[in-house]
Short mmCIF file of C-alpha atoms in Angstrom, two decimals:
data_model
loop_
_atom_site.label_atom_id
_atom_site.label_comp_id
_atom_site.label_asym_id
_atom_site.label_seq_id
_atom_site.Cartn_x
_atom_site.Cartn_y
_atom_site.Cartn_z
CA UNK A 139 154.25 -137.36 32.73
CA UNK A 140 151.44 -139.89 32.42
CA UNK A 141 148.74 -140.22 29.73
CA UNK A 142 145.12 -141.08 29.93
CA UNK A 143 142.17 -141.54 27.57
CA UNK A 144 139.44 -139.03 26.82
CA UNK A 145 136.98 -141.87 27.51
CA UNK A 146 138.49 -142.98 30.81
CA UNK A 147 139.12 -146.65 30.00
CA UNK A 148 142.90 -146.79 29.93
CA UNK A 149 145.29 -147.07 32.88
CA UNK A 150 147.82 -144.23 32.94
CA UNK A 151 150.58 -144.68 30.37
CA UNK A 152 154.11 -143.39 29.89
CA UNK A 153 154.88 -141.11 26.94
CA UNK A 154 156.46 -144.06 25.06
CA UNK A 155 153.43 -146.25 25.68
CA UNK A 156 151.09 -143.49 24.50
CA UNK A 157 153.14 -143.03 21.33
CA UNK A 158 153.12 -146.73 20.49
CA UNK A 159 149.39 -147.17 21.35
CA UNK A 160 148.31 -144.25 19.06
CA UNK A 161 144.55 -144.51 19.39
CA UNK A 162 143.55 -145.34 22.97
CA UNK A 163 142.40 -148.98 23.40
CA UNK A 164 139.00 -147.82 24.64
CA UNK A 165 138.38 -145.90 21.39
CA UNK A 166 139.31 -142.49 22.84
CA UNK A 167 142.29 -140.27 22.35
CA UNK A 168 145.28 -139.97 24.66
CA UNK A 169 146.14 -136.83 26.54
CA UNK A 170 148.63 -135.90 29.28
CA UNK A 171 147.16 -136.07 32.82
CA UNK A 172 148.15 -132.40 33.27
CA UNK A 173 149.27 -129.81 30.79
CA UNK A 174 152.61 -128.37 31.83
CA UNK A 175 152.64 -124.60 32.36
CA UNK A 176 155.32 -122.12 31.42
CA UNK A 177 155.91 -118.96 33.43
CA UNK A 178 156.78 -115.48 32.06
CA UNK A 179 160.49 -115.84 32.84
CA UNK A 180 160.70 -119.12 30.93
CA UNK A 181 158.73 -117.67 27.99
CA UNK A 182 161.18 -114.81 27.74
CA UNK A 183 164.12 -117.20 27.87
CA UNK A 184 162.62 -119.34 25.09
CA UNK A 185 161.92 -116.40 22.80
CA UNK A 186 165.25 -116.39 21.02
CA UNK A 187 166.00 -120.10 20.97
CA UNK A 188 166.64 -121.87 17.59
CA UNK A 189 163.75 -124.11 16.61
CA UNK A 190 165.34 -127.42 17.51
CA UNK A 191 166.52 -126.16 20.89
CA UNK A 192 163.06 -124.81 21.63
CA UNK A 193 161.57 -128.18 20.56
CA UNK A 194 163.76 -129.93 23.13
CA UNK A 195 162.30 -127.66 25.84
CA UNK A 196 158.69 -127.91 24.71
CA UNK A 197 158.50 -131.63 23.79
CA UNK A 198 160.65 -132.52 26.79
CA UNK A 199 157.84 -131.30 29.10
CA UNK A 200 155.55 -133.94 27.63
CA UNK A 201 158.15 -136.71 27.66
CA UNK A 202 159.32 -136.31 31.23
CA UNK A 203 161.91 -138.86 32.27
CA UNK A 204 160.62 -141.52 29.90
CA UNK A 205 163.47 -140.79 27.43
CA UNK A 206 166.86 -139.51 28.58
CA UNK A 207 167.20 -135.82 27.70
CA UNK A 208 170.37 -136.37 25.65
CA UNK A 209 168.62 -139.07 23.56
CA UNK A 210 165.56 -136.83 23.03
CA UNK A 211 167.80 -133.90 22.04
CA UNK A 212 169.63 -136.03 19.46
CA UNK A 213 166.33 -137.24 17.97
CA UNK A 214 164.96 -133.72 17.74
CA UNK A 215 168.08 -132.17 16.21
CA UNK A 216 168.28 -134.96 13.63
CA UNK A 217 164.59 -134.48 12.75
CA UNK A 218 164.90 -130.78 12.00
CA UNK A 219 168.21 -131.04 10.16
CA UNK A 220 166.16 -132.23 7.16
CA UNK A 221 164.46 -128.81 6.74
CA UNK A 222 165.70 -126.41 4.06
CA UNK A 223 165.24 -123.17 6.00
CA UNK A 224 167.50 -122.34 8.97
CA UNK A 225 164.51 -121.12 10.98
CA UNK A 226 162.66 -124.39 10.20
CA UNK A 227 159.27 -122.52 10.43
CA UNK A 228 160.05 -118.92 9.43
CA UNK A 229 157.70 -115.97 9.68
CA UNK A 230 157.24 -113.82 6.52
CA UNK A 231 155.54 -110.40 6.63
CA UNK A 232 153.00 -110.24 3.80
CA UNK A 233 150.37 -107.56 3.11
CA UNK A 234 149.49 -106.68 6.66
CA UNK A 235 149.75 -110.11 8.18
CA UNK A 236 152.39 -112.69 9.09
CA UNK A 237 152.72 -115.97 7.22
CA UNK A 238 154.11 -118.80 9.32
CA UNK A 239 155.70 -120.94 6.69
CA UNK A 240 155.45 -124.57 7.79
CA UNK A 241 156.40 -126.11 4.43
CA UNK A 242 160.16 -126.22 4.48
CA UNK A 243 160.35 -129.94 5.27
CA UNK A 244 160.97 -132.91 2.93
CA UNK A 245 157.44 -133.07 1.54
CA UNK A 246 156.64 -129.32 1.55
CA UNK A 247 153.85 -129.55 4.15
CA UNK A 248 153.36 -128.72 7.82
CA UNK A 249 152.96 -132.39 8.64
CA UNK A 250 156.75 -132.77 8.26
CA UNK A 251 157.28 -130.80 11.47
CA UNK A 252 155.74 -133.61 13.44
CA UNK A 253 156.37 -136.64 11.29
CA UNK A 254 160.09 -136.26 10.83
CA UNK A 255 160.22 -136.35 14.63
CA UNK A 256 157.72 -139.20 14.95
CA UNK A 257 159.53 -141.42 12.44
CA UNK A 258 162.78 -141.08 14.33
CA UNK A 259 160.95 -141.59 17.62
CA UNK A 260 159.37 -144.80 16.42
CA UNK A 261 162.74 -146.07 15.25
CA UNK A 262 164.34 -145.16 18.60
CA UNK A 263 161.57 -146.88 20.70
CA UNK A 264 161.66 -150.05 18.57
CA UNK A 265 165.41 -150.28 18.92
CA UNK A 266 165.23 -149.65 22.67
CA UNK A 267 162.25 -151.84 23.51
CA UNK A 268 162.21 -154.39 20.64
CA UNK A 269 159.27 -155.30 18.45
CA UNK A 270 157.85 -154.35 15.08
CA UNK A 271 155.38 -151.66 14.06
CA UNK A 272 152.84 -151.62 11.29
CA UNK A 273 151.63 -148.07 10.82
CA UNK A 274 148.25 -147.48 9.29
CA UNK A 275 147.02 -143.98 8.57
CA UNK A 276 144.49 -142.05 6.52
CA UNK A 277 145.32 -138.92 4.64
CA UNK A 278 143.46 -136.10 2.95
CA UNK A 279 146.65 -135.14 1.17
CA UNK A 280 149.73 -134.16 3.14
CA UNK A 281 149.85 -136.50 6.11
CA UNK A 282 150.46 -139.49 3.90
CA UNK A 283 153.60 -138.27 2.11
CA UNK A 284 155.00 -136.71 5.34
CA UNK A 285 154.48 -140.00 7.23
CA UNK A 286 156.00 -142.01 4.38
CA UNK A 287 159.04 -139.76 4.22
CA UNK A 288 159.36 -140.01 7.99
CA UNK A 289 159.63 -143.82 8.07
CA UNK A 290 160.68 -144.90 4.59
CA UNK A 291 163.44 -147.57 4.73
CA UNK A 292 163.39 -147.72 8.55
CA UNK A 293 163.92 -151.17 10.12
CA UNK A 294 161.05 -152.98 11.77
CA UNK A 295 158.39 -150.54 10.39
CA UNK A 296 155.89 -151.01 7.55
CA UNK A 297 153.51 -148.23 6.67
CA UNK A 298 150.04 -148.47 5.02
CA UNK A 299 148.58 -145.12 3.96
CA UNK A 300 144.98 -144.74 2.76
CA UNK A 301 143.99 -141.83 0.61
CA UNK A 302 140.72 -141.08 -1.25
CA UNK A 303 141.23 -142.04 -4.89
CA UNK A 304 141.31 -139.03 -7.21
CA UNK A 305 140.49 -136.68 -4.31
CA UNK A 306 144.00 -135.46 -3.47
CA UNK A 307 146.05 -133.19 -5.74
CA UNK A 308 148.17 -134.86 -8.41
CA UNK A 309 151.35 -133.66 -6.69
CA UNK A 310 150.19 -135.01 -3.33
CA UNK A 311 149.36 -138.38 -4.85
CA UNK A 312 152.66 -138.68 -6.68
CA UNK A 313 154.65 -137.65 -3.60
CA UNK A 314 153.19 -140.68 -1.80
CA UNK A 315 153.07 -143.23 -4.60
CA UNK A 316 156.53 -142.54 -6.01
CA UNK A 317 158.19 -143.74 -2.77
CA UNK A 318 159.08 -147.32 -3.73
CA UNK A 319 160.80 -148.50 -0.55
CA UNK A 320 159.70 -152.04 0.35
CA UNK A 321 158.15 -150.99 3.69
CA UNK A 322 155.83 -148.38 2.07
CA UNK A 323 152.30 -149.44 0.95
CA UNK A 324 149.97 -146.90 -0.62
CA UNK A 325 146.24 -147.65 -0.86
CA UNK A 326 143.76 -145.54 -2.78
CA UNK A 327 140.28 -146.20 -1.50
CA UNK A 328 137.10 -145.69 -3.52
CA UNK A 329 135.58 -143.19 -1.14
CA UNK A 330 136.26 -139.96 0.86
CA UNK A 331 138.83 -139.14 3.54
CA UNK A 332 136.17 -139.64 6.15
CA UNK A 333 135.73 -143.20 4.81
CA UNK A 334 139.46 -143.75 5.10
CA UNK A 335 139.64 -142.37 8.56
CA UNK A 336 136.67 -144.47 9.63
CA UNK A 337 138.46 -147.61 8.35
CA UNK A 338 141.57 -146.74 10.39
CA UNK A 339 139.51 -146.25 13.50
CA UNK A 340 137.65 -149.50 12.89
CA UNK A 341 140.91 -151.45 12.50
CA UNK A 342 142.30 -149.90 15.61
CA UNK A 343 139.08 -150.81 17.41
CA UNK A 344 139.64 -154.48 16.56
CA UNK A 345 141.72 -155.37 19.65
CA UNK A 346 142.85 -158.74 18.29
CA UNK A 347 143.95 -157.34 14.96
CA UNK A 348 145.68 -154.37 16.53
CA UNK A 349 147.61 -156.69 18.89
CA UNK A 350 148.43 -159.39 16.37
CA UNK A 351 149.68 -156.91 13.76
CA UNK A 352 151.28 -154.38 16.08
CA UNK A 353 149.33 -151.43 14.70
CA UNK A 354 150.68 -147.92 15.19
CA UNK A 355 149.29 -144.50 14.28
CA UNK A 356 150.81 -141.48 12.55
CA UNK A 357 147.61 -139.47 12.14
CA UNK A 358 147.20 -136.61 14.60
CA UNK A 359 145.41 -139.08 16.90
CA UNK A 360 149.04 -139.79 17.99
CA UNK A 361 149.91 -137.44 20.83
CA UNK A 362 153.51 -137.04 19.75
CA UNK A 363 152.29 -135.20 16.63
CA UNK A 364 150.43 -132.70 18.76
CA UNK A 365 153.41 -132.21 21.00
CA UNK A 366 155.68 -131.46 18.04
CA UNK A 367 153.24 -128.97 16.50
CA UNK A 368 152.94 -126.98 19.72
CA UNK A 369 156.55 -125.92 19.18
CA UNK A 370 155.96 -123.63 16.22
CA UNK A 371 153.40 -121.55 18.09
CA UNK A 372 156.00 -120.75 20.75
CA UNK A 373 158.61 -120.21 18.02
CA UNK A 374 156.39 -117.71 16.12
CA UNK A 375 155.49 -115.90 19.30
CA UNK A 376 159.15 -115.55 20.30
CA UNK A 377 160.14 -114.12 16.89
CA UNK A 378 157.27 -111.63 16.98
CA UNK A 379 157.41 -110.59 20.62
CA UNK A 380 161.12 -110.65 21.45
CA UNK A 381 160.01 -112.14 24.78
CA UNK A 382 157.46 -109.45 25.71
CA UNK A 383 154.68 -111.39 27.44
CA UNK A 384 152.26 -108.55 26.82
CA UNK A 385 152.44 -109.26 23.08
CA UNK A 386 149.43 -111.42 22.24
CA UNK A 387 149.07 -112.39 18.55
CA UNK A 388 146.00 -113.78 16.79
CA UNK A 389 146.61 -117.12 15.08
CA UNK A 390 144.51 -118.07 12.09
CA UNK A 391 144.69 -121.76 11.37
CA UNK A 392 143.32 -123.62 8.34
CA UNK A 393 142.15 -126.96 9.73
CA UNK A 394 140.05 -129.96 8.94
CA UNK A 395 141.06 -132.63 11.45
CA UNK A 396 141.50 -130.07 14.32
CA UNK A 397 145.02 -131.20 15.14
CA UNK A 398 146.88 -128.13 14.03
CA UNK A 399 144.68 -125.67 15.91
CA UNK A 400 144.40 -128.01 18.93
CA UNK A 401 148.18 -127.76 19.23
CA UNK A 402 147.77 -124.00 19.41
CA UNK A 403 145.04 -124.39 22.00
CA UNK A 404 147.38 -126.53 24.13
CA UNK A 405 150.16 -123.96 23.75
CA UNK A 406 147.78 -121.28 25.05
CA UNK A 407 146.84 -123.49 28.02
CA UNK A 408 150.58 -123.91 28.70
CA UNK A 409 150.85 -120.12 29.07
CA UNK A 410 151.57 -118.86 25.55
CA UNK A 411 150.19 -115.30 25.24
CA UNK A 412 147.46 -115.49 22.54
CA UNK A 413 144.75 -112.94 21.82
CA UNK A 414 142.59 -115.28 19.72
CA UNK A 415 142.60 -118.57 17.88
CA UNK A 416 140.69 -118.53 14.57
CA UNK A 417 139.44 -121.80 13.12
CA UNK A 418 139.46 -121.46 9.35
CA UNK A 419 137.51 -124.04 7.33
CA UNK A 420 136.48 -124.48 3.72
CA UNK A 421 133.02 -125.58 2.57
CA UNK A 422 133.32 -128.61 4.87
CA UNK A 423 132.44 -126.41 7.81
CA UNK A 424 131.51 -128.76 10.68
CA UNK A 425 133.92 -126.89 13.02
CA UNK A 426 132.66 -123.43 12.09
CA UNK A 427 129.07 -124.61 12.50
CA UNK A 428 129.91 -126.00 15.96
CA UNK A 429 131.49 -122.71 17.08
CA UNK A 430 128.41 -120.82 15.81
CA UNK A 431 125.74 -123.06 17.27
CA UNK A 432 127.14 -125.61 19.76
CA UNK A 433 125.97 -128.44 17.47
CA UNK A 434 128.63 -130.73 16.03
CA UNK A 435 126.83 -132.48 13.14
CA UNK A 436 128.41 -134.29 10.22
CA UNK A 437 127.15 -133.72 6.68
CA UNK A 438 128.09 -134.36 3.12
CA UNK A 439 131.82 -134.19 2.43
CA UNK A 440 132.52 -131.86 -0.49
CA UNK A 441 135.60 -131.94 -2.77
CA UNK A 442 137.23 -128.52 -2.78
CA UNK A 443 140.37 -126.69 -3.90
CA UNK A 444 141.77 -127.18 -0.36
CA UNK A 445 141.46 -130.98 -0.21
CA UNK A 446 143.44 -131.52 3.01
CA UNK A 447 140.43 -129.88 4.77
CA UNK A 448 137.77 -131.89 3.04
CA UNK A 449 136.75 -133.54 6.30
CA UNK A 450 133.45 -133.82 8.08
CA UNK A 451 134.57 -135.73 11.20
CA UNK A 452 137.51 -134.07 12.91
CA UNK A 453 139.52 -136.58 14.92
CA UNK A 454 141.09 -134.23 17.40
CA UNK A 455 137.78 -132.58 18.27
CA UNK A 456 137.34 -135.24 20.96
CA UNK A 457 140.47 -133.97 22.74
CA UNK A 458 139.05 -130.44 22.90
CA UNK A 459 135.65 -131.87 24.04
CA UNK A 460 137.44 -133.49 26.97
CA UNK A 461 138.66 -130.09 28.21
CA UNK A 462 135.33 -128.47 27.42
CA UNK A 463 133.69 -131.08 29.60
CA UNK A 464 136.21 -130.27 32.41
CA UNK A 465 137.89 -133.64 32.16
CA UNK A 466 134.73 -135.69 32.57
CA UNK A 467 135.61 -138.80 30.58
CA UNK A 468 132.15 -140.35 31.16
CA UNK A 469 130.45 -137.33 29.60
CA UNK A 470 132.87 -137.38 26.64
CA UNK A 471 132.24 -141.08 26.10
CA UNK A 472 128.50 -140.52 26.09
CA UNK A 473 128.72 -137.63 23.66
CA UNK A 474 130.99 -139.51 21.27
CA UNK A 475 128.87 -142.66 21.40
CA UNK A 476 125.84 -140.54 20.64
CA UNK A 477 127.65 -138.90 17.74
CA UNK A 478 128.66 -142.32 16.35
CA UNK A 479 125.02 -143.37 16.44
CA UNK A 480 123.40 -140.18 15.15
CA UNK A 481 126.07 -138.06 13.49
CA UNK A 482 125.33 -135.25 15.91
CA UNK A 483 126.20 -134.00 19.38
CA UNK A 484 125.34 -130.73 21.06
CA UNK A 485 126.75 -128.81 24.05
CA UNK A 486 124.91 -126.54 26.46
CA UNK A 487 124.70 -122.72 26.13
CA UNK A 488 127.15 -122.48 29.07
CA UNK A 489 129.66 -124.67 27.29
CA UNK A 490 129.12 -122.77 24.02
CA UNK A 491 130.04 -119.57 25.82
CA UNK A 492 133.34 -121.25 26.75
CA UNK A 493 133.88 -122.27 23.11
CA UNK A 494 133.54 -118.61 22.18
CA UNK A 495 136.32 -117.66 24.64
CA UNK A 496 138.54 -120.34 23.08
CA UNK A 497 137.91 -119.85 19.34
CA UNK A 498 136.46 -117.79 16.58
CA UNK A 499 135.65 -119.60 13.34
CA UNK A 500 134.94 -118.82 9.70
CA UNK A 501 134.07 -120.92 6.69
CA UNK A 502 135.56 -119.74 3.41
CA UNK A 503 134.12 -120.69 0.03
CA UNK A 504 135.94 -121.43 -3.23
CA UNK A 505 135.56 -117.97 -4.72
CA UNK A 506 136.87 -116.34 -1.54
CA UNK A 507 139.81 -118.74 -1.62
CA UNK A 508 140.72 -117.94 -5.20
CA UNK A 509 140.17 -114.22 -4.66
CA UNK A 510 142.50 -114.24 -1.67
CA UNK A 511 145.27 -115.96 -3.59
CA UNK A 512 144.84 -113.47 -6.42
CA UNK A 513 144.62 -110.36 -4.22
CA UNK A 514 147.76 -111.23 -2.20
CA UNK A 515 149.70 -112.07 -5.30
CA UNK A 516 148.74 -108.90 -7.09
CA UNK A 517 149.60 -106.75 -4.03
CA UNK A 518 152.87 -108.43 -3.08
CA UNK A 519 153.94 -111.14 -5.51
CA UNK A 520 153.61 -113.72 -2.70
CA UNK A 521 151.78 -116.97 -3.67
CA UNK A 522 149.54 -118.61 -1.12
CA UNK A 523 148.44 -122.26 -1.34
CA UNK A 524 144.64 -122.66 -1.15
CA UNK A 525 144.65 -123.89 2.45
CA UNK A 526 146.71 -120.93 3.61
CA UNK A 527 144.38 -118.63 1.61
CA UNK A 528 141.47 -120.00 3.68
CA UNK A 529 143.36 -118.96 6.84
CA UNK A 530 144.12 -115.52 5.46
CA UNK A 531 140.52 -114.99 4.34
CA UNK A 532 139.27 -116.03 7.80
CA UNK A 533 141.62 -113.62 9.55
CA UNK A 534 140.46 -110.81 7.29
CA UNK A 535 136.84 -111.70 8.06
CA UNK A 536 137.72 -111.31 11.72
CA UNK A 537 139.12 -107.86 11.00
CA UNK A 538 142.51 -108.71 12.49
CA UNK A 539 145.61 -106.68 11.60
CA UNK A 540 148.88 -108.54 11.81
CA UNK A 541 147.43 -112.01 12.37
CA UNK A 542 149.75 -114.97 12.16
CA UNK A 543 148.38 -117.15 9.38
CA UNK A 544 149.66 -120.69 9.26
CA UNK A 545 150.94 -121.68 5.76
CA UNK A 546 150.36 -125.38 5.74
CA UNK A 547 151.74 -126.27 2.33
CA UNK A 548 153.84 -125.05 -0.55
CA UNK A 549 151.68 -123.55 -3.30
CA UNK A 550 153.28 -125.78 -5.97
CA UNK A 551 151.40 -128.72 -4.45
CA UNK A 552 148.09 -127.25 -5.63
CA UNK A 553 148.54 -126.35 -9.22
CA UNK A 554 144.82 -126.19 -10.12
CA UNK A 555 143.94 -123.55 -7.53
CA UNK A 556 147.03 -121.43 -8.17
CA UNK A 557 146.57 -121.58 -11.97
CA UNK A 558 142.93 -120.50 -11.63
CA UNK A 559 143.79 -117.71 -9.24
CA UNK A 560 146.88 -116.07 -10.86
CA UNK A 561 147.01 -117.65 -14.34
CA UNK A 562 150.18 -119.61 -13.82
CA UNK A 563 151.49 -122.46 -11.74
CA UNK A 564 154.03 -122.13 -8.98
CA UNK A 565 157.07 -124.30 -9.85
CA UNK A 566 158.02 -127.14 -7.61
CA UNK A 567 161.39 -126.82 -5.77
CA UNK A 568 164.33 -128.45 -7.47
CA UNK A 569 164.07 -131.56 -5.21
CA UNK A 570 160.70 -132.36 -6.82
CA UNK A 571 161.22 -130.96 -10.31
CA UNK A 572 160.81 -134.44 -11.92
CA UNK A 573 158.08 -135.65 -9.50
CA UNK A 574 155.37 -136.20 -12.08
CA UNK A 575 157.67 -138.37 -14.21
CA UNK A 576 158.71 -140.66 -11.36
CA UNK A 577 157.57 -144.28 -11.24
CA UNK A 578 154.66 -144.73 -8.87
CA UNK A 579 152.86 -147.63 -7.15
CA UNK A 580 149.58 -148.05 -5.31
CA UNK A 581 146.68 -150.34 -4.78
CA UNK A 582 143.08 -149.27 -5.48
CA UNK A 583 140.65 -150.93 -3.05
CA UNK A 584 137.09 -150.56 -1.88
CA UNK A 585 136.33 -148.32 1.07
CA UNK A 586 135.83 -151.35 3.28
CA UNK A 587 137.71 -152.25 6.43
CA UNK A 588 137.60 -155.93 5.61
CA UNK A 589 139.27 -155.36 2.28
CA UNK A 590 141.99 -153.31 3.94
CA UNK A 591 142.55 -155.85 6.66
CA UNK A 592 142.83 -158.65 4.09
CA UNK A 593 145.35 -156.62 2.04
CA UNK A 594 147.49 -155.92 5.16
CA UNK A 595 147.42 -159.56 6.19
CA UNK A 596 148.45 -160.70 2.71
CA UNK A 597 151.22 -158.11 2.47
CA UNK A 598 152.65 -158.89 5.86
CA UNK A 599 152.44 -162.74 5.58
#
């Protein structure tokens, strides 16, 4: 399996090289040259596999012979041994739909599914190949803590996580900033998530800085994260279908950065039976507007009750654009350069028709989010977090019975929204009961790439 850039300027890479490069050196995103396909017989055989064993099969198809299978299997089994539920990502039937609970990892968020694996993978590759890695990432809430927990204390790795100051939930902030390991560096920037993400891309685009400081990526720009997230779509399908390839569920996915739903899109291209993929967004609706009109245009980034989705520039969108443009890297490069200059790109009516075969999309406002949390709780006693509520509301708007709604975080991480919706907070699990009393540490810096570069240089000197 070899990897190439969406913008065509990178010689084919191995899986390991793609993981360590993170963002492609030409500014694009890395993708496998071909998406492996899975036939009906294989699908049926996978349907009953435990999560870790399924992950070995799915991720292994993207690794190829780059990592010995026994080594990969050990990495994967160790990664998912940290989860508190035996199913890792269990399905729960709730009020006419299925909740795919992705929050049973160490930081109570779906990002753990990929980042527990990626942290172990980084450690393995550095031990095998030598070198040091300085991870830099931006977070709108959950990626940061999941990445930190994935690499805390690991040899030859430092991690710098940028989050928008006072624009993540208190629990999310404390989860990140209470990790005091010497290799963990939290930076609160005076700006939005899009500002933080822009800084990360700018630093990766500085070829000399990236080389001299061995920069690595944990955001969903890193292909290994997408590969790991593909697994739970197959796992959910297997538990629902029992291996019947005629069973085609609808997946409703709350998303801001497009990584989670892009993983589902890849699963479908691999051969997973899927009726429909629903993009669920909050007020920051760039993706819903694109699906409606074919115009991808950034706007003001609003703070909402579902802060992990408060994004106006979705990193993984470029990967989908590559497939929408039929693998024409020159066309993708032109569209993305135009977007960088103007904040807007547009696809043809023909391409928009293809978008409509790939996705439906709905934007959900704050009142709908709160009402959904309240209605589901009153009907069943089940508490949704606000991001999951956005996914449920979008599925309902589509009129889908039995949709699989991805639950991206534990409701206790979003006390304000839950309190407003049902009149009480959801308690944190015992492992985080004292979270808000823990010592914390972070730097507050301007939303400026130069300031972040200087801080990293000073810290690592």
